[in-house]
Coordinates of C-alpha atoms in Angstrom, one line a residue:
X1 CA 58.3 -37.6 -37.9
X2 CA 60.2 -34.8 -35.6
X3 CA 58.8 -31.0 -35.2
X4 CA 61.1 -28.5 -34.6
X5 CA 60.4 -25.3 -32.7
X6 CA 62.8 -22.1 -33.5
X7 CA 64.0 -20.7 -30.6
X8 CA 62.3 -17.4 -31.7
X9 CA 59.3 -19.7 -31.8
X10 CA 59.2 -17.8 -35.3
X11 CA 59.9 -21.2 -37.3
X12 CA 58.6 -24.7 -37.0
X13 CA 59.7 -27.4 -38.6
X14 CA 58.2 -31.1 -39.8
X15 CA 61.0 -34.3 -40.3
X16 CA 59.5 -37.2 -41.3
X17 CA 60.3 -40.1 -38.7
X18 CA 61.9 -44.0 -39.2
X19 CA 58.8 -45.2 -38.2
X20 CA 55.0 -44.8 -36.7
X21 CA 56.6 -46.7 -33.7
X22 CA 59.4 -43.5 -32.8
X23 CA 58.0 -41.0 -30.9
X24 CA 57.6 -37.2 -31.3
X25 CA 60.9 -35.2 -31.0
X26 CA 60.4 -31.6 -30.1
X27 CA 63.5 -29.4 -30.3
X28 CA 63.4 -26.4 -27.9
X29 CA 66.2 -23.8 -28.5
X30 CA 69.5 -26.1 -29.0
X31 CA 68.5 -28.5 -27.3
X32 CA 65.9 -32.1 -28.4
X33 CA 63.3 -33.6 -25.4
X34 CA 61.7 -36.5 -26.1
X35 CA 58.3 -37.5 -26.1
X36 CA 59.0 -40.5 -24.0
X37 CA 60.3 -38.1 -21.4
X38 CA 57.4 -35.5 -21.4
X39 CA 55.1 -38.3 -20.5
X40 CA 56.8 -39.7 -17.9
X41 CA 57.4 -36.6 -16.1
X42 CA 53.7 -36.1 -16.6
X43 CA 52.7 -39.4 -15.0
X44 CA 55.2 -38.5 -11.9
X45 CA 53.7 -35.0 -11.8
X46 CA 50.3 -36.6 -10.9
X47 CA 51.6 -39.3 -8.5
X48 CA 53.1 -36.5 -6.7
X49 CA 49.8 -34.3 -6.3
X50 CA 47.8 -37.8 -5.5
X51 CA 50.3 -38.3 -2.8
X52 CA 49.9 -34.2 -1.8
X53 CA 46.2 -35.0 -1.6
X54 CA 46.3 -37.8 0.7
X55 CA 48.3 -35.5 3.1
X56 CA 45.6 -32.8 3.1
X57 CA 42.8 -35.1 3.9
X58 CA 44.5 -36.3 6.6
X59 CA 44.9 -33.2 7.9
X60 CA 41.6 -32.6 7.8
X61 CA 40.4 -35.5 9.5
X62 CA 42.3 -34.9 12.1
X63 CA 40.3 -31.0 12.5
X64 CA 43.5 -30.0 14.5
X65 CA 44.5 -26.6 13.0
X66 CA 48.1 -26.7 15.2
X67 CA 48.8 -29.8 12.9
X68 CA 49.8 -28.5 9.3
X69 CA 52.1 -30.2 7.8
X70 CA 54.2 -28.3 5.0
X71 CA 52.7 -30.7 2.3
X72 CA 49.4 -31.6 3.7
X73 CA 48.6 -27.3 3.9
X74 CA 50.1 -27.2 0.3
X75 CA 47.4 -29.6 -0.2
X76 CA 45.0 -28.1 1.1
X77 CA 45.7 -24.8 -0.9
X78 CA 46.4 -25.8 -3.9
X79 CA 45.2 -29.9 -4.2
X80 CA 41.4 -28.8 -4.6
X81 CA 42.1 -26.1 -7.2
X82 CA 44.6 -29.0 -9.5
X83 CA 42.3 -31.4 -9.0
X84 CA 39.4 -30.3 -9.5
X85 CA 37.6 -31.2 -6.2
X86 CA 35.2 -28.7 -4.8
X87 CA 33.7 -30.2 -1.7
X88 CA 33.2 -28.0 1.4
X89 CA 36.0 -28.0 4.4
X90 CA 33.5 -27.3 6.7
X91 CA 32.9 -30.6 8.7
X92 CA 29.7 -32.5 9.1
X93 CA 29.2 -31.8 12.7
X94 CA 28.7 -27.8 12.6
X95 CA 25.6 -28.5 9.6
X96 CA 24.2 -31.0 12.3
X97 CA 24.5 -28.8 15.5
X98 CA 23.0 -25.7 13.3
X99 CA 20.0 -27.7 11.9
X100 CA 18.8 -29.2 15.3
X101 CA 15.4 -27.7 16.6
X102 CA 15.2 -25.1 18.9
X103 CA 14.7 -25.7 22.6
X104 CA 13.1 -23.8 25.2
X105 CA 16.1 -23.7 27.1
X106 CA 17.8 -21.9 24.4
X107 CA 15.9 -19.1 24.1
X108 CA 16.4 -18.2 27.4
X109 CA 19.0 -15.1 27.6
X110 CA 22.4 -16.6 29.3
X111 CA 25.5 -14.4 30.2
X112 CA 28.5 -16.7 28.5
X113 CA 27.1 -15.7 25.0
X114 CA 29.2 -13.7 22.9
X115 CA 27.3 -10.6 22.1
X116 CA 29.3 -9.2 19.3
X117 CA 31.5 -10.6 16.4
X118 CA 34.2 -9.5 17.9
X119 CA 33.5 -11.2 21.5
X120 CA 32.9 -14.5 19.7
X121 CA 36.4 -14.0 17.5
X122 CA 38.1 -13.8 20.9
X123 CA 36.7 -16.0 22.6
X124 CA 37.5 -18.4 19.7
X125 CA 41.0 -17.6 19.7
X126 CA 41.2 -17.9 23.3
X127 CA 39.8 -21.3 23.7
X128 CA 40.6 -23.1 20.3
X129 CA 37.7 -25.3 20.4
X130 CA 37.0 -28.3 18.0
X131 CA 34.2 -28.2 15.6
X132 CA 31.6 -29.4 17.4
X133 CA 32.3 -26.6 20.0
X134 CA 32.7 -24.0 17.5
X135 CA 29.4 -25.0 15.9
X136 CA 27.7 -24.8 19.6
X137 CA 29.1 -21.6 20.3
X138 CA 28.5 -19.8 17.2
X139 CA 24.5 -21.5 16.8
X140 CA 24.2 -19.3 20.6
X141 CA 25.2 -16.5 19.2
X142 CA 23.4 -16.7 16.3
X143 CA 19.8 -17.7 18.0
X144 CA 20.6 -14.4 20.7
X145 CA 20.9 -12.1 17.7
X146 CA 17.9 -13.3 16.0
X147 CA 16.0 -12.9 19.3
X148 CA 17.4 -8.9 19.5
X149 CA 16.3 -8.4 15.9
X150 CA 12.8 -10.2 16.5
X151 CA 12.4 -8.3 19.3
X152 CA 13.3 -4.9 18.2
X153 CA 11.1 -5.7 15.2
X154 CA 7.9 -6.8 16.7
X155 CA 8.2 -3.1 19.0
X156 CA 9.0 -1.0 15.7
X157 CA 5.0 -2.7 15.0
X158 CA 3.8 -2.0 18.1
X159 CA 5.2 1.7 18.5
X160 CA 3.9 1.8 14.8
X161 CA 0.4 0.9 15.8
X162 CA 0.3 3.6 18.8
X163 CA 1.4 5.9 16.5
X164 CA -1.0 5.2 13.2
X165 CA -3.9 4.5 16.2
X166 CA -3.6 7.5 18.2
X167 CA -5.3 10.9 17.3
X168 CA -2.4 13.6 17.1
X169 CA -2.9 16.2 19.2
X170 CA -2.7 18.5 16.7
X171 CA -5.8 16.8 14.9
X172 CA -7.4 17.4 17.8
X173 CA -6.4 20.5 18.0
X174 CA -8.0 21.3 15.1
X175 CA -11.2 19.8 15.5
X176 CA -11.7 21.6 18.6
X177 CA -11.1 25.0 17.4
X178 CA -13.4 24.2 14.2
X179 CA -16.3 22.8 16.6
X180 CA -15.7 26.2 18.8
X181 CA -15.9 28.3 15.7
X182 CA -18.6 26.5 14.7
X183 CA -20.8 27.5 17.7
X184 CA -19.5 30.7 18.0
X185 CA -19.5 32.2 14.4
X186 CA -22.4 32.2 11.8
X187 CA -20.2 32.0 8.7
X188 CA -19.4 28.8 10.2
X189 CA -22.7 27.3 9.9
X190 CA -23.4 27.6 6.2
X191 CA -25.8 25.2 4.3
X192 CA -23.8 23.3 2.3
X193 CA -24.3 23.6 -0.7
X194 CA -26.5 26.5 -0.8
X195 CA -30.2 26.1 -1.2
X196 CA -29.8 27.3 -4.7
X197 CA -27.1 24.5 -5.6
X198 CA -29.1 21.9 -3.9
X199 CA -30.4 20.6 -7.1
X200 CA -27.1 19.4 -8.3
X201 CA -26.5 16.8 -5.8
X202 CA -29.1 14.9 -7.5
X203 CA -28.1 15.8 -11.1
X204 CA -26.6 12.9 -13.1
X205 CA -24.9 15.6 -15.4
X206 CA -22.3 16.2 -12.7
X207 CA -19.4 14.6 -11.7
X208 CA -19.6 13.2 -8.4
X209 CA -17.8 12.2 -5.6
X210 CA -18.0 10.4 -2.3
X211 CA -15.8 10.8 0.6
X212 CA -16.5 9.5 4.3
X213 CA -14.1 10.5 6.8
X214 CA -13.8 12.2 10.4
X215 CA -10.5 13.7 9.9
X216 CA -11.0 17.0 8.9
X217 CA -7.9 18.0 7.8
X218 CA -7.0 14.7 5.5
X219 CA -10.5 15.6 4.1
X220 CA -9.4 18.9 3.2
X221 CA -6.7 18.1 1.2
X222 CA -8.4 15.3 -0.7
X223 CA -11.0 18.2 -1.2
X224 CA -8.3 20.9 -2.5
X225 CA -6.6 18.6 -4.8
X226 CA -9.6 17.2 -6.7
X227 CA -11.0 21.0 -7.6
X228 CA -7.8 22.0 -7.8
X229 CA -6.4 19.6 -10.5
X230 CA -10.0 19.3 -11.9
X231 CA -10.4 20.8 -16.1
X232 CA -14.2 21.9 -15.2
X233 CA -14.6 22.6 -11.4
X234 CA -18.4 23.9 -11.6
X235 CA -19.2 20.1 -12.6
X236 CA -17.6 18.6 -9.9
X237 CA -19.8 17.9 -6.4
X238 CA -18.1 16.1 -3.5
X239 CA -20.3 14.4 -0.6
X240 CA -18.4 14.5 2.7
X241 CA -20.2 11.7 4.5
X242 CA -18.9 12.1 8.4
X243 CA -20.2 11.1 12.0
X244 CA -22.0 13.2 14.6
X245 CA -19.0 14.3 16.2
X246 CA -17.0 15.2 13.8
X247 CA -19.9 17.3 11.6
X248 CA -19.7 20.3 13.6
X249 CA -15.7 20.4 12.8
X250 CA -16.5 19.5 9.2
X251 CA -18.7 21.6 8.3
X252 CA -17.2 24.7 9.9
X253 CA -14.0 24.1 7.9
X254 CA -15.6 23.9 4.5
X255 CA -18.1 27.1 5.6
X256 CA -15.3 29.4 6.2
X257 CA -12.6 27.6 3.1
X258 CA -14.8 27.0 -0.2
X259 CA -14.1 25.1 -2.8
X260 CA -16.2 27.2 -5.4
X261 CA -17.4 26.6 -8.9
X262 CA -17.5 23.3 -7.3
X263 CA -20.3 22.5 -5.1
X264 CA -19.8 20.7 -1.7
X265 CA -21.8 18.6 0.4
X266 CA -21.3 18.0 4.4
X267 CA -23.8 15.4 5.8
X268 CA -23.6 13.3 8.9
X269 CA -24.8 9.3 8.7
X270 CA -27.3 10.3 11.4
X271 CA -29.2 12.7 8.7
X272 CA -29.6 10.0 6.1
X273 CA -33.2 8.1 6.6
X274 CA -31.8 4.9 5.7
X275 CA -30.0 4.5 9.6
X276 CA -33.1 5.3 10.9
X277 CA -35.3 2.8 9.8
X278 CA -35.3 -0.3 10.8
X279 CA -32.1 -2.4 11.7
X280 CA -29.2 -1.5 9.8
X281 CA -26.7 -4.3 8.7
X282 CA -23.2 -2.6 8.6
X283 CA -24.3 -1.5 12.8
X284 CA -24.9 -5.1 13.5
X285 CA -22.0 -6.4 11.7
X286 CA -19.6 -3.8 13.7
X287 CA -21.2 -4.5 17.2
X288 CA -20.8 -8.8 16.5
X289 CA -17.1 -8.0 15.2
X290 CA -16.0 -5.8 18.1
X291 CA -17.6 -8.0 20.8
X292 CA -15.8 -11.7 18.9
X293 CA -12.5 -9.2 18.2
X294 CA -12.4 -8.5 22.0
X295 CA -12.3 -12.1 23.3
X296 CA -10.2 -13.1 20.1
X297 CA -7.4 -10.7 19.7
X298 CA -6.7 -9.7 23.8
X299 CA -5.1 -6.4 22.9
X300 CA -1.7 -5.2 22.2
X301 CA -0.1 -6.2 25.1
X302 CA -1.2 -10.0 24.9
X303 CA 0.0 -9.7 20.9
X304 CA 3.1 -8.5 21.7
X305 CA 3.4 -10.9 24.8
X306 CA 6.7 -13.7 24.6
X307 CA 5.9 -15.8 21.6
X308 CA 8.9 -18.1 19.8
X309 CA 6.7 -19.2 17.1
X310 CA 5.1 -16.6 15.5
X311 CA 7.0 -14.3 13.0
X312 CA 7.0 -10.7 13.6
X313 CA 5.2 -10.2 10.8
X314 CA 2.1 -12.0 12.0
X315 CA 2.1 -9.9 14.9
X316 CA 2.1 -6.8 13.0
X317 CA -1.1 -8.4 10.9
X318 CA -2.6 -8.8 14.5
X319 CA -1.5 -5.6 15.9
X320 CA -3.4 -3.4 12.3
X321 CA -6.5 -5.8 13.0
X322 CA -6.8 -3.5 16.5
X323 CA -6.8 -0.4 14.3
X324 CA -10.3 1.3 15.1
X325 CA -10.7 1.9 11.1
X326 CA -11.1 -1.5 10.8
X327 CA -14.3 -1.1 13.6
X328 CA -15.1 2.3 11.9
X329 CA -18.4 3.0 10.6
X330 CA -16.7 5.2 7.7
X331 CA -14.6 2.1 6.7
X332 CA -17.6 0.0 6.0
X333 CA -20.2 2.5 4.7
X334 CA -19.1 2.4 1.2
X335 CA -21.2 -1.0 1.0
X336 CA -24.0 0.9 1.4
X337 CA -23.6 3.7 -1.6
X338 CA -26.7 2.4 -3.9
X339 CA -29.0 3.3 -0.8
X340 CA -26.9 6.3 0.3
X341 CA -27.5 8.1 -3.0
X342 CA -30.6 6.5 -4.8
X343 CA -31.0 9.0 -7.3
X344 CA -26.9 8.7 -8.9
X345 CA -25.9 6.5 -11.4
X346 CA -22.6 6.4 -10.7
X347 CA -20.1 7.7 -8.4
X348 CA -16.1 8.0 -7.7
X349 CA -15.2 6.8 -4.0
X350 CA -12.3 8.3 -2.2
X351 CA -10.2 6.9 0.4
X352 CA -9.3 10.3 2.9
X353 CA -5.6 9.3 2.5
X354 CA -5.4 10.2 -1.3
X355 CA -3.7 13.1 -3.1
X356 CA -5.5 13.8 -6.3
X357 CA -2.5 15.2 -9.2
X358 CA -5.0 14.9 -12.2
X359 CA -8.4 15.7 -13.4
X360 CA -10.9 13.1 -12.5
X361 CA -13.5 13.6 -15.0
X362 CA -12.3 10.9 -17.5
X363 CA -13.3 8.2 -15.5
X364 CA -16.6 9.0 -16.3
X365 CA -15.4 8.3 -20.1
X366 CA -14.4 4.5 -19.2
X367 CA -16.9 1.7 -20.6
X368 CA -17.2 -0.4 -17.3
X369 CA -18.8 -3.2 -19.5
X370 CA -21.8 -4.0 -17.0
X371 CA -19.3 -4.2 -14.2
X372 CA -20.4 -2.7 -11.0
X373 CA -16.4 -1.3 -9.3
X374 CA -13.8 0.1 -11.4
X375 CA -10.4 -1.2 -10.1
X376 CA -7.0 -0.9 -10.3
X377 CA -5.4 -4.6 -9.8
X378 CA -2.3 -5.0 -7.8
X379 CA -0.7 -7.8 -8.9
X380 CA 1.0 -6.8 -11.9
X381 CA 3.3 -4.0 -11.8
X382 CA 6.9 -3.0 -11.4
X383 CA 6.9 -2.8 -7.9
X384 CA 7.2 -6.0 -6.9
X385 CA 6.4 -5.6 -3.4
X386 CA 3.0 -3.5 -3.7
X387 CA 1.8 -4.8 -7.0
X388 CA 1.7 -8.7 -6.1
X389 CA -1.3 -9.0 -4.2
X390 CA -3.7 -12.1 -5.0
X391 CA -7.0 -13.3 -3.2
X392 CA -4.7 -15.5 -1.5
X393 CA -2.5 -12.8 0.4
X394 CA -5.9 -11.4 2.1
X395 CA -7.7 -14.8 2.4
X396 CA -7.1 -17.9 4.5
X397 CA -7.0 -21.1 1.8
X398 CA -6.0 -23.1 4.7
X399 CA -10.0 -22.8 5.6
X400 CA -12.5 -25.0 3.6
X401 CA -15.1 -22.3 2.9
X402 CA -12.5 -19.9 1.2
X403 CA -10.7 -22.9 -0.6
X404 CA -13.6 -24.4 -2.1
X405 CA -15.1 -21.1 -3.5
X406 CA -12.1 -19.0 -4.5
X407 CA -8.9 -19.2 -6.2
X408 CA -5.9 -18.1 -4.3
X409 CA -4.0 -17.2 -7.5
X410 CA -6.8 -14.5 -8.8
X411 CA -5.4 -11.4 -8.3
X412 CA -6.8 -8.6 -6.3
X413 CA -7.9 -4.9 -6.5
X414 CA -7.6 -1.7 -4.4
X415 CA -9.7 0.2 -2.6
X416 CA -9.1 3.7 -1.9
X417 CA -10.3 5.1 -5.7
X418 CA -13.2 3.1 -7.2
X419 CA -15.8 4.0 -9.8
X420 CA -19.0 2.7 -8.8
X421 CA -21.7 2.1 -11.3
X422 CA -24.5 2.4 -9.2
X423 CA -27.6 1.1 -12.0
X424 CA -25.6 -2.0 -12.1
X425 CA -25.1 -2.4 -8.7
X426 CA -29.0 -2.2 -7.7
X427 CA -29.5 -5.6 -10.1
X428 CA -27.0 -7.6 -8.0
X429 CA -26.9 -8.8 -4.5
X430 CA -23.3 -7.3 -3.9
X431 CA -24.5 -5.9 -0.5
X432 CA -26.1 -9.1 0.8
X433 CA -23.0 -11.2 -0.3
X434 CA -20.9 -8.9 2.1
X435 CA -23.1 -9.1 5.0
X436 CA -23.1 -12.9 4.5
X437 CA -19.4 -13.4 4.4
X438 CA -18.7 -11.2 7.7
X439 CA -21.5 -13.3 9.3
X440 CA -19.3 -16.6 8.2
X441 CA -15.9 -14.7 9.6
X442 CA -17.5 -13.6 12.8
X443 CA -18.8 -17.5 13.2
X444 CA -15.2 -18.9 12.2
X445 CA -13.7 -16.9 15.2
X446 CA -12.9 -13.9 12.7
X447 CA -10.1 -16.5 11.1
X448 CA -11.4 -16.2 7.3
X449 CA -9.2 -13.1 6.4
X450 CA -6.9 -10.4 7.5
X451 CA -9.5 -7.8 9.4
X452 CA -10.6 -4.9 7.3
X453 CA -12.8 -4.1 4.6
X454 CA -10.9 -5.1 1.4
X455 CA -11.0 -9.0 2.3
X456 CA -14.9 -8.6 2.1
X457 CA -14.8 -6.7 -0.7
X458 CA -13.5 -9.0 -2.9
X459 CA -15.5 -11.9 -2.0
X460 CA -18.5 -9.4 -3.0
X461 CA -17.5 -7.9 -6.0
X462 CA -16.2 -11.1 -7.2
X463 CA -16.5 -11.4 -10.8
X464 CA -18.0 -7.4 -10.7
X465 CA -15.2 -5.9 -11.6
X466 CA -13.1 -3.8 -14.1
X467 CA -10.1 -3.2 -14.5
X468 CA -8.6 0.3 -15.1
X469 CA -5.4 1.8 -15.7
X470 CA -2.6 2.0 -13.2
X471 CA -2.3 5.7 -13.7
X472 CA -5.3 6.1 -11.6
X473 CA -3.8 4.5 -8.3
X474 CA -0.7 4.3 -7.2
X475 CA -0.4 2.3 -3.9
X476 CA 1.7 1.7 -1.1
X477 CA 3.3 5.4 0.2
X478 CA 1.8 4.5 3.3
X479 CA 3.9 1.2 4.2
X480 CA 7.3 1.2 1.9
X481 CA 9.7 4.1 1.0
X482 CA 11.0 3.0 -2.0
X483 CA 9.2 5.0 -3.9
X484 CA 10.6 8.2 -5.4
X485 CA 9.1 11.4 -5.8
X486 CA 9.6 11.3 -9.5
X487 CA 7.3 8.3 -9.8
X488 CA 4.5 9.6 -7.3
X489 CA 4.3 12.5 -9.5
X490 CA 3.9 10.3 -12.7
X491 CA 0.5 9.3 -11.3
X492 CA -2.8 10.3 -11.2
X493 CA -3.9 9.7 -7.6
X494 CA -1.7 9.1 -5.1
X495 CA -2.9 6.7 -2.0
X496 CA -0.7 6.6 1.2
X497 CA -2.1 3.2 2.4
X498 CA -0.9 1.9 5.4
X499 CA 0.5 3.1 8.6
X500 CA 2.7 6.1 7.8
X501 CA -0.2 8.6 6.8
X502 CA 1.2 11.8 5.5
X503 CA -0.2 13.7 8.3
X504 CA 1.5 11.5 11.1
X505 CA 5.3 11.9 12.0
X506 CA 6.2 8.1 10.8
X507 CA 5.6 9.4 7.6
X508 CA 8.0 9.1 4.9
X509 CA 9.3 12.4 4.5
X510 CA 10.3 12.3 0.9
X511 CA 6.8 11.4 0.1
X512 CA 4.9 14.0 2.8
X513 CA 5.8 17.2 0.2
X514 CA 2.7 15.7 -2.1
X515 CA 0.3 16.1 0.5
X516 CA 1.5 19.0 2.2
X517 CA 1.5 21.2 -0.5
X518 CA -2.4 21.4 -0.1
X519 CA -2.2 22.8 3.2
X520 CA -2.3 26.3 3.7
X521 CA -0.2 26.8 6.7
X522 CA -1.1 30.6 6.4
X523 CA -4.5 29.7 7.8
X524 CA -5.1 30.5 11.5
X525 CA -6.1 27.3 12.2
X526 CA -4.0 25.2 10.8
X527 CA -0.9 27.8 12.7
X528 CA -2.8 27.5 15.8
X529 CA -2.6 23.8 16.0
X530 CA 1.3 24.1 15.0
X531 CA 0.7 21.4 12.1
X532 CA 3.3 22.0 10.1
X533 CA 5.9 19.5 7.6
X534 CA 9.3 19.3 9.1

């Protein structure tokens, strides 16, 4: 059998052969190649790139780049790709020198290492070194840059922490000038509420809220944007819960800026009865912690002392745990609501680094189901980063007591807007299972969680709580920019949790605009103290 091409390749054309022995004749143009020859070129083809290939890998044995032969680079180039073969050039030698542990000696800073790319390409060029050389060279260079970027990371914490720490000056500014007005000026004293509106703090008709802070001006804005976004003001009531030295400030603010329909309430811890009788657990807890945190943690300077083992974000974890928020009576007193209001049913708490964008009344429509804290969870959500937070990323598994009586993989809730169904509350032992697990931490050298308030929170509302839509938290403006003002709007209540508060200058400024817009920097206080949004 023969086949015959055209030479337009328009036409092909079958012969029948002499015999299943005779090979395939292809005609190409004028002219007829046989079979027998197309094979054998074939077979001499593929000696010829064997023999190509033995030339490359001797080339590359011998690691000397001056030594290219024509064949062996044409090897090299094009013998893989033919072939097929895909192993890596790079010799064994530079994965052994760049997998060796770390010495001490070589984190010690020396002179001959190349600080740059481009000092490490010349040098490189200059010295032509062989691989093992290379591989020593380029693993300094490396280890010297990760130092720099470890470095530069663990101060970006620590000037972080002094900044999120410190009281700004013009917070304390404002506090000042509210304390002076409030000895100076009557309309600064006000009851609050007025004697006639008294009765409503007690009223389980209205909505109401709980707030403990001593920053006067985050309060306000929390303050402005719940009655301002609220459907029915004259039913809302907000208890400010504050400390002594802050009341004076507090109350003078709210005196001399109402809030009316709605009715506010100003009230220091020292005017409730429950702190004066008796011994009060949330004073003892914070005396034990501060007194074990003081030998434990050594301050920011030990924290942030030389350290080649722990990661940068571990020191940042140890750096917030120094936070005086964490040792702040107003942190913990939400563990004490049921006695702080005995005659409320239920109650909203409010973190004083929220913006409010809707009206808060609905909550009071959600069935908790007998559950005692209504929660947002965080670890489902698109935002991968702030929504994936599980017991384990606030407890220690590695510690028997947590391991045996939690599971790392349940996943967590916030803090910072909670409905609180005080009835149910009063029939569990919520409060004593809080006090009992900051004994344990205290006794474990403080090693059971990361310090704060959530970690023990979860331990005691464990199994307490329900879940609510994410619409009424969003999380994380405090500690990552990537979200966008569009989406911040989209939600109900807004939390800036973590260090960059809205009202410090590491703030995110895209973000600040939704708290500052409750500011009214017409007020003669507020221009006084220069706070202002750059």
């Amino acid at each position: 059998m023969q086949l015959h091409v055209s030479p337009s390749l328009r036409h092909v054309t079958v012969f029948p052969g002499k015999g299943v022995r005779e090979f395939i004749k292809v005609r190409i143009g004028s002219r007829w190649i046989s079979y027998r020859m197309l094979f054998y070129s074939l077979l001499f083809f593929t000696f010829l790139l064997r023999f190509i290939f033995v030339f490359s890998t001797v080339d590359t044995i011998d690691g000397d780049p001056s030594k290219c032969s024509t064949i062996g680079c044409l090897g090299k180039r094009i013998g893989p790709r033919i072939l097929g073969r895909m192993e890596s050039n790079v010799p064994e030698v530079i994965y052994q020198i760049l997998d060796e542990a770390i010495s001490e000696e070589e984190v010690e800073p020396k002179s001959d290492i190349p600080q740059t790319l481009q000092d490490f390409m010349a040098d490189i060029k200059q010295t032509t070194p062989d691989a093992k050389a290379f591989a020593l060279k380029l693993r300094q260079m490396v280890l010297l840059l990760e130092q720099r970027t470890r470095k530069a990371k663990i101060q970006e914490y620590l000037y972080r922490h002094v900044a999120s720490s410190s009281i700004p000056k013009h917070l304390h500014c404002l506090a000042l000038k509210l304390a002076n007005e409030h000895s100076n000026n009557a309309a600064a004293r006000l009851q609050l509420p007025s004697a006639d509106l008294v009765p409503t703090l007690v009223d389980n008709s209205y909505f109401h809220f709980v707030l403990a802070s001593d920053n006067v001006l985050a309060v306000s804005v929390v303050a402005k944007s719940l009655i301002k976004n609220a459907l029915h003001p004259r039913k809302f009531v907000l208890h400010i819960i504050t400390d002594r030295k802050t009341y004076a400030p507090m109350q003078a603010w709210f005196s001399l800026h109402p809030l009316a329909p709605a009715v506010i309430e100003v009230k220091a811890l020292h005017q409730f009865d429950w702190l004066s009788k008796g011994k009060v657990p949330v004073l003892e807890a914070m005396e034990k912690d501060q007194r074990v945190r003081s030998k434990f943690r050594g301050g920011s300077s030990a924290i942030v002392a030389k350290n080649y083992t722990e990661k940068p974000q571990v020191i940042a974890a140890k750096l917030q745990a120094l936070s005086p928020k964490y040792n702040s009576l107003m942190n913990h007193i939400r563990i004490h609501l049921p006695e702080l209001f005995p005659s409320l049913n239920k109650v909203v708490f409010l973190d004083d680094d929220i913006v409010i964008q809707t009206d808060l009344s609905a909550l009071w429509d959600i069935d908790m189901n007998g559950k005692v804290n209504g929660a947002v969870e965080t670890c489902r959500g698109e935002d991968s980063f702030v929504m994936s937070k599980r017991f384990k990323s606030y407890l220690n598994f590695s510690h028997p007591l947590i391991a045996n009586n939690f599971d790392p993989n349940e996943c967590a809730w916030a803090y910072g807007m909670n409905i609180f169904d005080l009835e149910a509350w009063r029939k569990t032992n919520i409060t004593l299972t809080y006090y009992h697990w900051l004994e344990q931490n205290l006794k474990s050298d403080l090693s059971l969680w990361q310090l704060g308030t959530l970690p023990p929170g979860l331990i005691a509302f464990h199994g307490q709580v329900h879940v609510i839509d994410p619409f009424w938290h969003m999380l994380g403006l405090g500690y990552q920019d990537n979200t966008t003002l569009s989406d911040a709007e989209t939600a109900g209540v807004i939390h800036f949790n973590g260090r960059a508060k809205p009202w410090l200058d590491i703030a995110f400024p895209q973000l600040r605009p939704l708290w500052a817009k409750y500011i009214g920097f017409s007020d003669k206080f507020i221009k006084g103290c220069h706070i202002r949004v750059y």
